[in-house]
């Protein structure tokens, strides 16, 4: 493990910004003013300001090869352990159907701690070189720095962080070599041995020779085929051997026994049995809910538990997913975004025995959208999880035969009302009026001001960096969890806190969204309270750390078994 | 009432011309009075007179018949049935009685009984196109499309200018998926016909071809000519629904139901729409109305099962879905919902069996999809079993 100094530094910096009103960085979280009805504000930070000039190249061809419209993802990660979120973008690349005219690459941007970023891709050695899809960041080798797994149409890559600002690609030597079309990836400890294992979503069987003609012959227009046209493939599960290598347990665990067309995936504990389960969205076939049996195997129970199909019994085009306890009943609820007309679903967990599609508002507001990246997060720090979604139709010519549906679509923001969600996109800032071909979405506090900002990757275009300037006067405490016995990212931990007499808790999920990876820190919303009466971390292995009387406005590092580290 | 007159008055007149003989009796005066009032348009007065006739001579078939026809005339077919049944028993060979009883059954949606009576008349009057037309309609209502089409083809063959029969036959072709035949029929018989009825059937054809814009244009033409045409609003609603214009679609379905509360499609699709809005109570009413008109329609059974499931009425859902999967074994969504119902009812073994069926059907569907062409991201508005 590395020193906790970076986190201490970030806390100091956060406090400094709060006091000084650092130019360009919002200090809203520290301002105690009337909460609740104050404006929600997300501002798109332009490349000239952020320094992020990278753009996604989708390689869109006349043949309309399906991988062109699926990618790609993005990630918030702190690759240099300085306490500031850096960003990573995945790009397309050479493949059997695509030869880029000029070199294109993934991009890693280092956070300059002043609201700007610097491209360090080449120095870090993370250009990629495949037709990239998604990114999943985690410290898989428990050496204290964040590594990066990148999925692709082609060959997946594992970038091991050397700890000196550079990475080495070790997929093959680590036992993660795989070829095909893979989309999402989720790091999680499925066997509770404290090592991070890896789930990888397998999409469809696709190649240049398997591509099909879908379109209008008379008009000579080719469209992207719906994935129904292609054979399913298999998801992968790799067990971490604890020595930097992995063993393929896809078959023995039951994960690959069902054919997949998998996109987004999230690991959470749906039945509170202490083992992480997997919810996986599939496009045009039923979603999977892999329930962990606690013996190294999973049983797929999506149909039984009501999350595999729509209420009408139809398989939908599942794309993005996430999990959170949105209604505070202690059970992990699920969310899945689908294509237009299918509506998105908020699945309320009925105590692990069943799920019910609970939100009429979500269904009503998402009918014309096609959702990809999404994330439950508490954008206004009032303590409950809200929801942000990135949208866009996969067919760039959809408007030709569906006048009400557009290729580029607006982002959506839903505010948690306690028992449901309210679409507040119209009042969330000008950026929510724009239309984008969005795919990946990651949430992270890149300016360390104590609220979640949003990174959105757009297909064939520049990404969006949304700075959260919501000014509701709510307070916060940020946590970085440092495991000493549990898995390095503390996935499966439960953070509980009490502020202003209100008790809340949050389960630490892994994955969620689409092809993307989030800031690993937890921001606890305190509402108007200036401190948390107590904070409790129940680590995956069972031990509990409890802190009393924690002041708002800082990031803290909590070390397993020791409480506050510094 | 106007609808009723337009649709059935010609039938009644034709039936009257069939040569039914009414016996002379002391009720003659009342019958004569009733007939005169009916001609003058005083339907209530005529009804009262015929009632007097039946009271004074309860066994007289002509009095009973006149009263029954009067009930039919003012749109109270259920009240015509007891008298007509009595007459049917008294004079079992009387074709007029059988016809009116069949008509009354038809109007109260008792299609099986209507079919029996009308078939009996058709066997005796094979050249009576009015009876055959109604018989054909009855068969269509029962979902016996092939037989209904055959009956209507006979009618149209005998009288190619019978626009009403041509339109009914065209609708039947469309419903049976014989869109090419419908197109040929419309092309032969209605190409230059700009009547509202012709516009309606042309719109129906476009609807069947999923050309919703053209369908809406034809429906608009029909609307300008006669906004009260049966099914016009409901078909417009369907086209709007598939165009994604749900609010307008719901308005059209409501407009249809205002004119014709028993319109099958308006009840079914509006039921589905309000269920989407979380109004399960209203959805249940509408879908049950549709279901009562055609209890064998698997689409409505499936939609009704969705409402029951959403309300936690799993047994009701299970019963309906078992019928759907029996009738439409390849319709996967019904199997999925049935599996859910089994799970909720703790029928573990049945759930397992159903899951195995679903897996098999999904695999078969995947193989078919692999052979398919032009499979775009279509995001279908509504999945329904074939009807």
Coordinates of C-alpha atoms in Angstrom, one line a residue, chain B residues 3 8 123 129 132 149-150 194 202 215 222 232 234 244 271 279 321 331-332 361 386:
Chain B
X3 CA -75.3 3.7 -37.0
X8 CA -79.1 -3.0 -40.4
X123 CA -78.7 -23.3 -45.8
X129 CA -76.8 -12.1 -49.8
X132 CA -75.0 -14.5 -46.0
X149 CA -64.0 -14.9 -46.1
X150 CA -65.6 -17.7 -48.0
X194 CA -63.9 8.1 -53.1
X202 CA -57.7 1.9 -48.4
X215 CA -53.1 5.3 -43.7
X222 CA -62.8 9.1 -44.8
X232 CA -62.5 4.9 -38.4
X234 CA -60.0 3.2 -33.8
X244 CA -45.5 7.0 -31.7
X271 CA -56.7 -0.4 -22.4
X279 CA -54.1 3.3 -14.7
X321 CA -51.7 -17.0 -20.4
X331 CA -45.3 -16.3 -28.9
X332 CA -42.5 -16.1 -26.4
X361 CA -38.1 -21.0 -28.2
X386 CA -51.0 -13.1 -34.0

